[in-house]
mmCIF file of C-alpha atoms in Angstrom:
data_model
loop_
_atom_site.group_PDB
_atom_site.id
_atom_site.type_symbol
_atom_site.label_atom_id
_atom_site.label_comp_id
_atom_site.label_asym_id
_atom_site.label_seq_id
_atom_site.Cartn_x
_atom_site.Cartn_y
_atom_site.Cartn_z
ATOM 1 C CA MET A 1 -84.499 49.627 -1.789
ATOM 2 C CA ALA A 2 -86.631 49.558 1.309
ATOM 3 C CA ALA A 3 -90.280 50.336 0.978
ATOM 4 C CA THR A 4 -90.858 53.811 2.377
ATOM 5 C CA LYS A 5 -93.254 53.741 5.235
ATOM 6 C CA ILE A 6 -95.330 56.896 5.456
ATOM 7 C CA ASP A 7 -95.230 58.265 8.990
ATOM 8 C CA PRO A 8 -96.453 61.803 8.670
ATOM 9 C CA MET A 9 -96.426 62.090 12.631
ATOM 10 C CA HIS A 10 -92.734 61.691 12.901
ATOM 11 C CA GLN A 11 -92.123 65.356 11.994
ATOM 12 C CA PHE A 12 -93.972 66.463 15.088
ATOM 13 C CA GLN A 13 -91.871 64.173 17.372
ATOM 14 C CA ILE A 14 -89.941 66.106 20.016
ATOM 15 C CA ALA A 15 -86.429 64.715 20.427
ATOM 16 C CA PRO A 16 -84.041 65.438 23.053
ATOM 17 C CA ILE A 17 -80.832 67.327 22.258
ATOM 18 C CA GLY A 18 -77.617 66.525 24.244
ATOM 19 C CA ALA A 19 -79.424 63.654 26.041
ATOM 20 C CA ASP A 20 -80.296 60.066 25.094
ATOM 21 C CA GLU A 21 -84.082 60.199 25.930
ATOM 22 C CA LEU A 22 -86.706 62.630 27.024
ATOM 23 C CA VAL A 23 -87.121 63.188 30.711
ATOM 24 C CA ALA A 24 -89.922 65.159 32.401
ATOM 25 C CA SER A 25 -87.658 68.194 33.305
ATOM 26 C CA PRO A 26 -88.088 71.901 32.426
ATOM 27 C CA PHE A 27 -84.432 71.981 31.709
ATOM 28 C CA GLN A 28 -84.534 69.384 28.997
ATOM 29 C CA PHE A 29 -83.276 70.791 25.785
ATOM 30 C CA THR A 30 -85.179 69.551 22.697
ATOM 31 C CA ASN A 31 -85.311 70.180 18.989
ATOM 32 C CA SER A 32 -88.484 72.130 19.799
ATOM 33 C CA ALA A 33 -86.481 74.423 22.207
ATOM 34 C CA LEU A 34 -83.819 74.760 19.551
ATOM 35 C CA TRP A 35 -86.204 75.937 16.874
ATOM 36 C CA MET A 36 -87.805 78.360 19.460
ATOM 37 C CA LEU A 37 -84.406 79.899 19.978
ATOM 38 C CA ILE A 38 -83.856 80.167 16.111
ATOM 39 C CA VAL A 39 -87.214 81.914 15.868
ATOM 40 C CA LEU A 40 -86.145 84.228 18.601
ATOM 41 C CA VAL A 41 -82.920 84.964 16.820
ATOM 42 C CA VAL A 42 -84.725 85.568 13.441
ATOM 43 C CA VAL A 43 -87.276 87.868 14.993
ATOM 44 C CA VAL A 44 -84.502 89.893 16.834
ATOM 45 C CA MET A 45 -82.455 90.018 13.584
ATOM 46 C CA VAL A 46 -85.317 91.167 11.384
ATOM 47 C CA MET A 47 -86.388 93.800 13.959
ATOM 48 C CA TRP A 48 -82.659 94.944 14.569
ATOM 49 C CA GLY A 49 -82.820 97.020 11.404
ATOM 50 C CA GLY A 50 -85.216 99.293 13.487
ATOM 51 C CA THR A 51 -82.498 100.370 15.815
ATOM 52 C CA ARG A 52 -80.654 102.257 13.081
ATOM 53 C CA ARG A 53 -83.023 105.161 13.431
ATOM 54 C CA GLU A 54 -82.001 106.684 10.058
ATOM 55 C CA LEU A 55 -84.077 109.646 8.799
ATOM 56 C CA VAL A 56 -84.285 108.022 5.378
ATOM 57 C CA PRO A 57 -84.700 104.197 6.167
ATOM 58 C CA GLY A 58 -82.835 101.564 4.229
ATOM 59 C CA ARG A 59 -84.626 98.278 3.222
ATOM 60 C CA TRP A 60 -83.753 96.533 6.544
ATOM 61 C CA GLN A 61 -85.149 99.522 8.543
ATOM 62 C CA ALA A 62 -88.128 99.933 6.305
ATOM 63 C CA LEU A 63 -89.021 96.391 6.873
ATOM 64 C CA ALA A 64 -88.905 96.827 10.643
ATOM 65 C CA GLU A 65 -90.974 99.995 10.446
ATOM 66 C CA ILE A 66 -93.602 98.263 8.092
ATOM 67 C CA ILE A 67 -93.997 95.595 10.632
ATOM 68 C CA THR A 68 -94.200 97.951 13.522
ATOM 69 C CA ASN A 69 -96.704 100.284 11.807
ATOM 70 C CA PHE A 70 -98.777 97.252 10.709
ATOM 71 C CA LEU A 71 -99.143 95.975 14.300
ATOM 72 C CA GLY A 72 -99.444 99.417 15.674
ATOM 73 C CA ASP A 73 -102.326 100.057 13.328
ATOM 74 C CA ILE A 74 -103.987 96.826 14.430
ATOM 75 C CA THR A 75 -103.885 97.658 18.175
ATOM 76 C CA ARG A 76 -104.817 101.279 17.695
ATOM 77 C CA GLN A 77 -107.788 100.602 15.405
ATOM 78 C CA THR A 78 -109.006 97.612 17.526
ATOM 79 C CA ILE A 79 -108.364 98.985 21.078
ATOM 80 C CA GLY A 80 -108.206 102.659 20.591
ATOM 81 C CA ALA A 81 -105.700 105.200 21.835
ATOM 82 C CA ASN A 82 -105.214 102.972 25.044
ATOM 83 C CA GLY A 83 -103.968 100.156 22.772
ATOM 84 C CA ARG A 84 -100.453 101.323 22.709
ATOM 85 C CA LYS A 85 -99.612 99.536 25.900
ATOM 86 C CA TYR A 86 -100.669 96.158 24.543
ATOM 87 C CA LEU A 87 -98.672 96.571 21.322
ATOM 88 C CA PRO A 88 -95.713 94.594 22.791
ATOM 89 C CA TRP A 89 -97.703 91.595 23.447
ATOM 90 C CA VAL A 90 -99.640 91.710 20.100
ATOM 91 C CA PHE A 91 -96.303 92.169 18.415
ATOM 92 C CA THR A 92 -94.880 89.239 20.299
ATOM 93 C CA THR A 93 -97.540 86.837 19.370
ATOM 94 C CA PHE A 94 -97.601 87.801 15.701
ATOM 95 C CA MET A 95 -93.949 87.784 15.164
ATOM 96 C CA PHE A 96 -93.438 84.440 17.172
ATOM 97 C CA ILE A 97 -96.199 82.616 15.275
ATOM 98 C CA LEU A 98 -95.228 84.192 11.813
ATOM 99 C CA ALA A 99 -91.521 83.321 12.273
ATOM 100 C CA ALA A 100 -92.285 79.740 13.548
ATOM 101 C CA ASN A 101 -94.786 79.080 10.764
ATOM 102 C CA TRP A 102 -92.443 80.228 7.998
ATOM 103 C CA ILE A 103 -89.356 78.761 9.372
ATOM 104 C CA GLY A 104 -91.183 75.460 9.794
ATOM 105 C CA ALA A 105 -92.109 75.668 6.151
ATOM 106 C CA MET A 106 -88.597 76.261 4.840
ATOM 107 C CA PRO A 107 -86.811 73.525 2.931
ATOM 108 C CA PHE A 108 -83.814 73.426 5.247
ATOM 109 C CA ALA A 109 -84.095 69.652 5.190
ATOM 110 C CA LEU A 110 -82.334 69.721 1.815
ATOM 111 C CA ALA A 111 -79.290 70.819 3.772
ATOM 112 C CA GLY A 112 -79.924 68.068 6.441
ATOM 113 C CA ALA A 113 -81.411 70.511 9.062
ATOM 114 C CA HIS A 114 -84.958 69.336 9.551
ATOM 115 C CA PRO A 115 -86.913 72.342 10.779
ATOM 116 C CA PHE A 116 -89.296 71.835 13.593
ATOM 117 C CA THR A 117 -92.510 73.854 13.468
ATOM 118 C CA VAL A 118 -93.002 74.723 17.043
ATOM 119 C CA THR A 119 -96.459 76.149 16.378
ATOM 120 C CA SER A 120 -97.521 72.606 15.338
ATOM 121 C CA GLN A 121 -97.492 71.785 19.020
ATOM 122 C CA PHE A 122 -100.720 72.785 20.753
ATOM 123 C CA SER A 123 -98.709 72.939 24.072
ATOM 124 C CA VAL A 124 -97.150 76.058 22.524
ATOM 125 C CA THR A 125 -100.170 77.547 20.810
ATOM 126 C CA TRP A 126 -102.436 77.006 23.773
ATOM 127 C CA THR A 127 -99.944 78.431 26.173
ATOM 128 C CA MET A 128 -99.879 81.627 24.032
ATOM 129 C CA SER A 129 -103.628 81.742 23.866
ATOM 130 C CA VAL A 130 -103.927 81.206 27.695
ATOM 131 C CA MET A 131 -101.542 84.150 28.113
ATOM 132 C CA SER A 132 -103.658 86.317 25.852
ATOM 133 C CA PHE A 133 -106.720 85.123 27.886
ATOM 134 C CA ALA A 134 -104.923 85.835 31.143
ATOM 135 C CA ILE A 135 -104.213 89.456 30.007
ATOM 136 C CA VAL A 136 -107.934 89.876 29.088
ATOM 137 C CA LEU A 137 -109.018 88.679 32.518
ATOM 138 C CA VAL A 138 -106.398 90.699 34.520
ATOM 139 C CA VAL A 139 -107.174 93.995 32.407
ATOM 140 C CA GLY A 140 -110.911 93.379 32.563
ATOM 141 C CA PHE A 141 -111.277 92.783 36.415
ATOM 142 C CA TRP A 142 -108.542 95.346 37.172
ATOM 143 C CA LYS A 143 -110.344 98.114 35.074
ATOM 144 C CA HIS A 144 -113.943 97.188 35.658
ATOM 145 C CA GLY A 145 -114.040 94.971 38.726
ATOM 146 C CA LEU A 146 -117.143 92.708 38.880
ATOM 147 C CA HIS A 147 -118.679 95.024 36.273
ATOM 148 C CA PHE A 148 -116.608 93.070 33.854
ATOM 149 C CA PHE A 149 -119.266 90.487 33.796
ATOM 150 C CA SER A 150 -121.716 92.849 32.025
ATOM 151 C CA LEU A 151 -119.666 91.970 28.912
ATOM 152 C CA PHE A 152 -121.720 88.847 28.719
ATOM 153 C CA VAL A 153 -125.036 90.709 28.827
ATOM 154 C CA PRO A 154 -126.304 92.257 25.473
ATOM 155 C CA LYS A 155 -127.173 95.854 25.749
ATOM 156 C CA GLY A 156 -130.758 97.073 25.389
ATOM 157 C CA ALA A 157 -132.274 93.610 24.979
ATOM 158 C CA PRO A 158 -135.306 92.479 26.990
ATOM 159 C CA LEU A 159 -134.617 90.782 30.214
ATOM 160 C CA ALA A 160 -135.856 87.339 28.945
ATOM 161 C CA ILE A 161 -133.361 87.470 26.065
ATOM 162 C CA LYS A 162 -130.615 88.700 28.355
ATOM 163 C CA MET A 163 -131.120 85.705 30.660
ATOM 164 C CA PHE A 164 -130.908 83.493 27.678
ATOM 165 C CA ILE A 165 -127.988 85.022 26.028
ATOM 166 C CA ALA A 166 -125.784 85.573 28.881
ATOM 167 C CA PRO A 167 -124.871 81.968 29.590
ATOM 168 C CA ILE A 168 -124.263 81.388 25.836
ATOM 169 C CA GLU A 169 -122.028 84.546 25.874
ATOM 170 C CA PHE A 170 -120.162 83.227 28.934
ATOM 171 C CA VAL A 171 -119.495 79.838 27.450
ATOM 172 C CA SER A 172 -118.269 81.322 24.220
ATOM 173 C CA PHE A 173 -115.994 83.573 26.312
ATOM 174 C CA LEU A 174 -114.494 80.592 28.197
ATOM 175 C CA VAL A 175 -114.056 78.715 24.790
ATOM 176 C CA ARG A 176 -111.936 81.608 23.497
ATOM 177 C CA PRO A 177 -108.565 80.458 24.740
ATOM 178 C CA PHE A 178 -109.097 76.950 23.261
ATOM 179 C CA SER A 179 -110.191 78.270 19.928
ATOM 180 C CA LEU A 180 -107.580 80.907 19.780
ATOM 181 C CA GLY A 181 -104.797 78.401 20.288
ATOM 182 C CA LEU A 182 -106.366 75.623 18.272
ATOM 183 C CA ARG A 183 -106.420 77.628 14.980
ATOM 184 C CA PRO A 184 -102.682 78.065 14.391
ATOM 185 C CA PHE A 185 -102.038 74.545 15.748
ATOM 186 C CA VAL A 186 -104.567 72.820 13.437
ATOM 187 C CA ALA A 187 -103.503 74.849 10.317
ATOM 188 C CA MET A 188 -99.784 73.878 10.852
ATOM 189 C CA PHE A 189 -100.514 70.398 11.866
ATOM 190 C CA ALA A 190 -102.701 69.683 8.835
ATOM 191 C CA GLY A 191 -100.540 71.526 6.417
ATOM 192 C CA HIS A 192 -97.382 69.692 7.410
ATOM 193 C CA ILE A 193 -99.078 66.310 7.183
ATOM 194 C CA LEU A 194 -100.293 67.095 3.812
ATOM 195 C CA LEU A 195 -96.856 68.155 2.643
ATOM 196 C CA GLU A 196 -95.339 64.986 4.373
ATOM 197 C CA VAL A 197 -97.833 62.639 2.550
ATOM 198 C CA PHE A 198 -97.330 64.097 -0.859
ATOM 199 C CA GLY A 199 -93.602 64.278 -0.402
ATOM 200 C CA ASN A 200 -93.689 60.573 0.254
ATOM 201 C CA PHE A 201 -95.782 60.041 -2.814
ATOM 202 C CA ILE A 202 -93.059 61.672 -4.796
ATOM 203 C CA VAL A 203 -90.411 59.355 -3.437
ATOM 204 C CA GLN A 204 -92.638 56.274 -3.840
ATOM 205 C CA GLY A 205 -93.485 57.319 -7.372
ATOM 206 C CA LEU A 206 -89.865 57.587 -8.365
ATOM 207 C CA ASN A 207 -89.036 54.270 -6.555
ATOM 208 C CA ALA A 208 -91.714 52.472 -8.613
ATOM 209 C CA GLY A 209 -89.501 53.095 -11.588
ATOM 210 C CA SER A 210 -92.442 52.957 -13.987
ATOM 211 C CA ALA A 211 -93.591 55.837 -16.337
ATOM 212 C CA ALA A 212 -96.930 56.278 -14.322
ATOM 213 C CA GLY A 213 -95.003 56.392 -11.148
ATOM 214 C CA GLY A 214 -92.856 59.157 -12.569
ATOM 215 C CA PHE A 215 -95.869 60.981 -13.760
ATOM 216 C CA ILE A 216 -97.433 60.824 -10.260
ATOM 217 C CA ALA A 217 -94.193 61.988 -8.740
ATOM 218 C CA ALA A 218 -94.073 65.010 -11.062
ATOM 219 C CA LEU A 219 -97.749 65.809 -10.292
ATOM 220 C CA CYS A 220 -97.053 65.554 -6.643
ATOM 221 C CA PHE A 221 -94.074 67.811 -6.984
ATOM 222 C CA VAL A 222 -96.121 70.557 -8.630
ATOM 223 C CA PHE A 223 -98.703 70.110 -5.957
ATOM 224 C CA ILE A 224 -96.289 70.497 -3.266
ATOM 225 C CA VAL A 225 -94.766 73.628 -4.827
ATOM 226 C CA GLY A 226 -98.178 75.166 -4.867
ATOM 227 C CA MET A 227 -99.047 73.954 -1.343
ATOM 228 C CA SER A 228 -95.742 75.386 0.046
ATOM 229 C CA GLY A 229 -96.755 78.840 -1.293
ATOM 230 C CA LEU A 230 -100.150 78.340 0.326
ATOM 231 C CA GLU A 231 -98.542 77.135 3.398
ATOM 232 C CA LEU A 232 -96.638 80.520 3.675
ATOM 233 C CA LEU A 233 -99.903 82.373 3.118
ATOM 234 C CA ILE A 234 -101.673 80.349 5.790
ATOM 235 C CA GLY A 235 -98.695 80.873 8.198
ATOM 236 C CA ALA A 236 -99.064 84.557 7.691
ATOM 237 C CA ILE A 237 -102.911 84.556 8.082
ATOM 238 C CA GLN A 238 -102.711 82.464 11.195
ATOM 239 C CA ALA A 239 -100.309 84.933 12.768
ATOM 240 C CA TYR A 240 -102.480 87.828 11.722
ATOM 241 C CA VAL A 241 -105.623 86.244 13.053
ATOM 242 C CA PHE A 242 -104.026 85.319 16.360
ATOM 243 C CA ALA A 243 -102.653 88.943 16.910
ATOM 244 C CA LEU A 244 -106.019 90.483 15.608
ATOM 245 C CA LEU A 245 -108.178 88.235 17.937
ATOM 246 C CA THR A 246 -105.817 89.007 20.783
ATOM 247 C CA ALA A 247 -106.320 92.726 20.247
ATOM 248 C CA ILE A 248 -110.142 92.244 19.843
ATOM 249 C CA TYR A 249 -110.242 90.278 23.096
ATOM 250 C CA ILE A 250 -108.204 92.890 24.855
ATOM 251 C CA ASN A 251 -110.552 95.532 23.512
ATOM 252 C CA ASP A 252 -113.449 93.817 25.230
ATOM 253 C CA ALA A 253 -111.663 93.901 28.547
ATOM 254 C CA GLU A 254 -110.372 97.420 28.043
ATOM 255 C CA ASN A 255 -113.541 99.091 26.798
ATOM 256 C CA LEU A 256 -116.333 96.546 27.676
ATOM 257 C CA HIS A 257 -118.702 97.136 24.736
ATOM 258 C CA MET B 1 -100.196 62.081 17.590
ATOM 259 C CA PRO B 2 -96.745 62.849 19.342
ATOM 260 C CA GLN B 3 -98.174 66.182 20.512
ATOM 261 C CA LEU B 4 -100.450 64.140 22.864
ATOM 262 C CA SER B 5 -98.400 60.974 23.576
ATOM 263 C CA GLN B 6 -95.311 63.016 24.507
ATOM 264 C CA LEU B 7 -97.154 65.799 26.349
ATOM 265 C CA ALA B 8 -96.476 64.628 29.839
ATOM 266 C CA LEU B 9 -92.789 64.157 29.024
ATOM 267 C CA VAL B 10 -92.095 67.497 27.271
ATOM 268 C CA ILE B 11 -94.629 70.068 28.627
ATOM 269 C CA GLN B 12 -92.272 71.260 31.389
ATOM 270 C CA SER B 13 -89.423 72.018 28.909
ATOM 271 C CA GLN B 14 -91.933 73.269 26.252
ATOM 272 C CA TRP B 15 -93.234 75.844 28.842
ATOM 273 C CA LEU B 16 -89.770 76.934 29.978
ATOM 274 C CA TRP B 17 -88.322 77.470 26.654
ATOM 275 C CA LEU B 18 -91.416 79.056 25.322
ATOM 276 C CA LEU B 19 -91.701 81.417 28.131
ATOM 277 C CA LEU B 20 -87.979 82.230 27.884
ATOM 278 C CA VAL B 21 -88.279 83.075 24.183
ATOM 279 C CA LEU B 22 -91.529 84.980 24.451
ATOM 280 C CA ALA B 23 -90.163 87.056 27.414
ATOM 281 C CA ALA B 24 -87.170 87.773 25.270
ATOM 282 C CA ILE B 25 -89.117 88.725 22.323
ATOM 283 C CA TYR B 26 -91.587 90.758 24.513
ATOM 284 C CA PHE B 27 -88.955 92.713 26.490
ATOM 285 C CA VAL B 28 -86.078 92.976 23.900
ATOM 286 C CA VAL B 29 -88.117 93.512 20.809
ATOM 287 C CA GLY B 30 -91.696 94.337 21.733
ATOM 288 C CA ARG B 31 -90.792 96.881 24.514
ATOM 289 C CA GLY B 32 -87.270 97.773 23.227
ATOM 290 C CA ILE B 33 -86.980 97.929 19.491
ATOM 291 C CA VAL B 34 -90.577 98.510 18.563
ATOM 292 C CA SER B 35 -90.761 101.617 20.872
ATOM 293 C CA LYS B 36 -87.565 102.869 19.199
ATOM 294 C CA VAL B 37 -88.980 102.284 15.801
ATOM 295 C CA GLU B 38 -92.351 103.941 16.798
ATOM 296 C CA SER B 39 -90.475 106.957 17.956
ATOM 297 C CA THR B 40 -88.356 107.037 14.784
ATOM 298 C CA VAL B 41 -91.382 106.998 12.675
ATOM 299 C CA ASP B 42 -93.110 109.614 14.795
ATOM 300 C CA ASP B 43 -89.979 111.818 14.607
ATOM 301 C CA ARG B 44 -89.749 111.565 10.879
ATOM 302 C CA ASP B 45 -93.528 112.242 10.447
ATOM 303 C CA ALA B 46 -93.192 115.257 12.683
ATOM 304 C CA ARG B 47 -90.237 116.483 10.724
ATOM 305 C CA ILE B 48 -91.817 116.062 7.375
ATOM 306 C CA ALA B 49 -94.923 118.056 8.705
ATOM 307 C CA ALA B 50 -92.644 120.728 10.060
ATOM 308 C CA ASP B 51 -90.561 120.846 6.688
ATOM 309 C CA LEU B 52 -93.799 121.150 4.774
ATOM 310 C CA ALA B 53 -95.113 123.889 7.091
ATOM 311 C CA GLU B 54 -91.864 125.748 6.685
ATOM 312 C CA ALA B 55 -91.940 125.356 2.919
ATOM 313 C CA GLN B 56 -95.569 126.622 2.877
ATOM 314 C CA ARG B 57 -94.539 129.575 5.073
ATOM 315 C CA LEU B 58 -91.450 130.445 2.801
ATOM 316 C CA GLN B 59 -93.746 130.151 -0.263
ATOM 317 C CA ASP B 60 -96.245 132.553 1.332
ATOM 318 C CA GLN B 61 -93.539 134.900 2.277
ATOM 319 C CA ALA B 62 -92.208 134.799 -1.193
ATOM 320 C CA GLU B 63 -95.510 135.456 -2.660
ATOM 321 C CA ALA B 64 -96.045 138.400 -0.284
ATOM 322 C CA ASP B 65 -92.549 139.710 -1.209
ATOM 323 C CA GLU B 66 -93.378 139.497 -4.909
ATOM 324 C CA GLU B 67 -96.762 141.197 -4.395
ATOM 325 C CA ALA B 68 -94.967 144.030 -2.361
ATOM 326 C CA TRP B 69 -92.345 144.420 -5.005
ATOM 327 C CA ARG B 70 -94.904 144.558 -7.720
ATOM 328 C CA ASN B 71 -96.735 147.171 -5.855
ATOM 329 C CA ARG B 72 -93.579 149.175 -5.340
ATOM 330 C CA VAL B 73 -92.660 148.816 -9.054
ATOM 331 C CA ASN B 74 -96.152 149.976 -9.984
ATOM 332 C CA ALA B 75 -95.951 152.972 -7.685
ATOM 333 C CA MET B 76 -92.579 154.025 -8.915
ATOM 334 C CA ARG B 77 -93.712 153.716 -12.572
ATOM 335 C CA GLU B 78 -96.709 155.903 -11.556
ATOM 336 C CA GLN B 79 -94.303 158.377 -9.935
ATOM 337 C CA ALA B 80 -91.998 158.339 -12.941
ATOM 338 C CA GLN B 81 -94.895 159.115 -15.200
ATOM 339 C CA GLY B 82 -95.963 162.020 -12.960
ATOM 340 C CA VAL B 83 -92.347 163.300 -12.994
ATOM 341 C CA THR B 84 -92.157 163.039 -16.767
ATOM 342 C CA ALA B 85 -95.597 164.718 -17.217
ATOM 343 C CA SER B 86 -94.749 167.536 -14.890
ATOM 344 C CA ALA B 87 -91.292 168.004 -16.434
ATOM 345 C CA LYS B 88 -92.880 168.156 -19.895
ATOM 346 C CA ALA B 89 -95.449 170.773 -18.573
ATOM 347 C CA ASP B 90 -92.747 172.768 -16.916
ATOM 348 C CA ALA B 91 -90.711 172.736 -20.204
ATOM 349 C CA GLN B 92 -93.846 173.735 -22.178
ATOM 350 C CA ALA B 93 -94.543 176.507 -19.733
ATOM 351 C CA SER B 94 -90.944 177.947 -19.539
ATOM 352 C CA LEU B 95 -90.696 177.720 -23.399
ATOM 353 C CA GLU B 96 -93.886 179.662 -23.771
ATOM 354 C CA ALA B 97 -92.756 182.203 -21.236
ATOM 355 C CA ARG B 98 -89.433 182.632 -23.056
ATOM 356 C CA LEU B 99 -91.218 182.944 -26.371
ATOM 357 C CA ALA B 100 -93.379 185.602 -24.980
ATOM 358 C CA VAL B 101 -90.437 187.503 -23.735
ATOM 359 C CA VAL B 102 -88.604 187.129 -26.863
ATOM 360 C CA ASP B 103 -91.645 188.110 -28.871
ATOM 361 C CA THR B 104 -92.214 191.452 -26.882
ATOM 362 C CA GLU B 105 -88.464 192.102 -27.219
ATOM 363 C CA ILE B 106 -88.557 191.517 -31.001
ATOM 364 C CA ALA B 107 -91.632 193.665 -31.216
ATOM 365 C CA ALA B 108 -90.016 196.368 -29.118
ATOM 366 C CA ARG B 109 -86.868 196.383 -31.204
ATOM 367 C CA THR B 110 -88.872 196.288 -34.517
ATOM 368 C CA ASP B 111 -90.923 199.276 -33.245
ATOM 369 C CA ALA B 112 -87.710 201.054 -32.272
ATOM 370 C CA ALA B 113 -86.128 200.287 -35.648
ATOM 371 C CA VAL B 114 -89.305 201.476 -37.523
ATOM 372 C CA ALA B 115 -89.320 204.665 -35.469
ATOM 373 C CA GLU B 116 -85.607 205.263 -36.188
ATOM 374 C CA LEU B 117 -86.166 204.650 -39.711
ATOM 375 C CA ASP B 118 -89.046 207.006 -39.925
ATOM 376 C CA ALA B 119 -86.852 209.616 -38.188
ATOM 377 C CA ALA B 120 -84.039 209.096 -40.546
ATOM 378 C CA ARG B 121 -86.419 209.414 -43.448
ATOM 379 C CA GLY B 122 -87.786 212.641 -42.004
ATOM 380 C CA ALA B 123 -84.426 214.030 -41.533
ATOM 381 C CA ALA B 124 -83.442 213.020 -45.030
ATOM 382 C CA LEU B 125 -86.521 214.745 -46.450
ATOM 383 C CA ALA B 126 -85.973 217.836 -44.467
ATOM 384 C CA GLU B 127 -82.346 217.963 -45.640
ATOM 385 C CA LEU B 128 -83.556 217.329 -49.220
ATOM 386 C CA GLU B 129 -86.073 220.239 -48.889
ATOM 387 C CA SER B 130 -83.685 222.729 -47.559
ATOM 388 C CA VAL B 131 -81.149 221.633 -50.269
ATOM 389 C CA ALA B 132 -83.770 222.066 -52.897
ATOM 390 C CA VAL B 133 -84.887 225.365 -51.456
ATOM 391 C CA GLU B 134 -81.383 226.703 -51.586
ATOM 392 C CA ALA B 135 -80.883 225.178 -55.057
ATOM 393 C CA THR B 136 -84.204 226.840 -56.211
ATOM 394 C CA GLN B 137 -83.161 230.279 -54.963
ATOM 395 C CA GLN B 138 -79.982 230.093 -56.590
ATOM 396 C CA ILE B 139 -81.296 228.817 -59.928
ATOM 397 C CA VAL B 140 -83.979 231.527 -60.004
ATOM 398 C CA GLU B 141 -81.293 234.105 -59.044
ATOM 399 C CA ARG B 142 -79.066 233.062 -61.871
ATOM 400 C CA LEU B 143 -81.841 232.792 -64.534
ATOM 401 C CA THR B 144 -83.726 235.903 -63.576
ATOM 402 C CA GLY B 145 -81.410 237.744 -61.396
ATOM 403 C CA ALA B 146 -84.187 238.161 -59.051
ATOM 404 C CA SER B 147 -83.744 236.910 -55.589
ATOM 405 C CA VAL B 148 -86.500 234.906 -54.150
ATOM 406 C CA ALA B 149 -87.390 234.938 -50.520
ATOM 407 C CA GLN B 150 -86.579 231.715 -48.840
ATOM 408 C CA ALA B 151 -90.213 231.151 -47.695
ATOM 409 C CA GLU B 152 -91.390 231.540 -51.244
ATOM 410 C CA ALA B 153 -88.892 229.075 -52.536
ATOM 411 C CA ARG B 154 -89.771 226.685 -49.863
ATOM 412 C CA ALA B 155 -93.510 226.788 -50.733
ATOM 413 C CA ALA B 156 -92.668 226.112 -54.329
ATOM 414 C CA VAL B 157 -90.406 223.312 -53.508
ATOM 415 C CA THR B 158 -92.966 221.737 -51.153
ATOM 416 C CA GLY B 159 -95.534 222.163 -53.972
ATOM 417 C CA ALA B 160 -93.292 220.466 -56.430
ATOM 418 C CA LEU B 161 -92.340 217.712 -54.037
ATOM 419 C CA GLY B 162 -95.926 217.024 -53.210
ATOM 420 C CA HIS B 163 -96.749 216.684 -56.965
ATOM 421 C CA ALA B 164 -93.841 214.479 -57.406
#
């Protein structure tokens, strides 16, 4: 029996599908691309219930309506009546991150299909946060022109404090796209490393063949069950945080203070 | 950390597929299905509000109808009581009138009967007197042989009758 080498990073490896090795091409199909498409299919399937448009909704349609109302409330309450036109993007970020997080946490590996958590790649989360940031910039300068820079100046403060605060506000504004994309990436990255490490402990504990090893394996199994539940919660919270912050940032651009 | 070490190799395909998937979610679901769901929910809310308003209207109308019906019933009851009372009064009045007519008729007939009776008694007394006068004349003639004048006999009879 070969000693199991713990390689918690292996799960984040992008592997080519239909090719022998990775090449730097946009048309390279990978396991990451495959699971993005699975996320797309799942999102479309979940929301497809909303196309039934029954007067009395069934469970499927009710689910689609609950999700829609939830995100509609977020945009309306955060941005105001003008928030409706940003709902599609807030919806897209929330549903993509939620579905990617949850699908990545599913134990499909039991059936041999190793799920790839696309949100554990900062290339994905940062691309999304840069898109949110781009929307903020476009909306801000489109609506307010150069007046948009007044966002960095606190209202009603003395001039000395304004001079002091404005650069800090400006830097914190520029940090937004990084912090926004960092959050879901780090949460998924850390969570999956933890699950991988403790999953390996189970295997090694069982392989040890001793009573102590079995005990440790059982302990780790219980821990992993709890962690998986927590991971689902974290996945939902990260999707919610990303969508909510996107709405809050857009509100800054839409309404300036 | 494969996210870093592979970045240069995979970033192009990551971007392409991510943008494709996000665009699909954005346009098909975010702009398509979500709008439909929202209008469905809005339609349902509007319909529920309209139904509630209609129910309220019907209830108000039913209450108004009941109120009007109760007023009508009360009015009709009052009217019926009025009719009964006036009918009673009419009956009383006509009864009294008929009683009065009958009373006067009875009184008149009684008076007439009394008068007739008196007349009959007078006639009977007069007859009795004339018979008594004749009988007295004949009795006196037979007993005494003297004839008594009718006027004298009459005076005697009247006196005797008056004593009797």
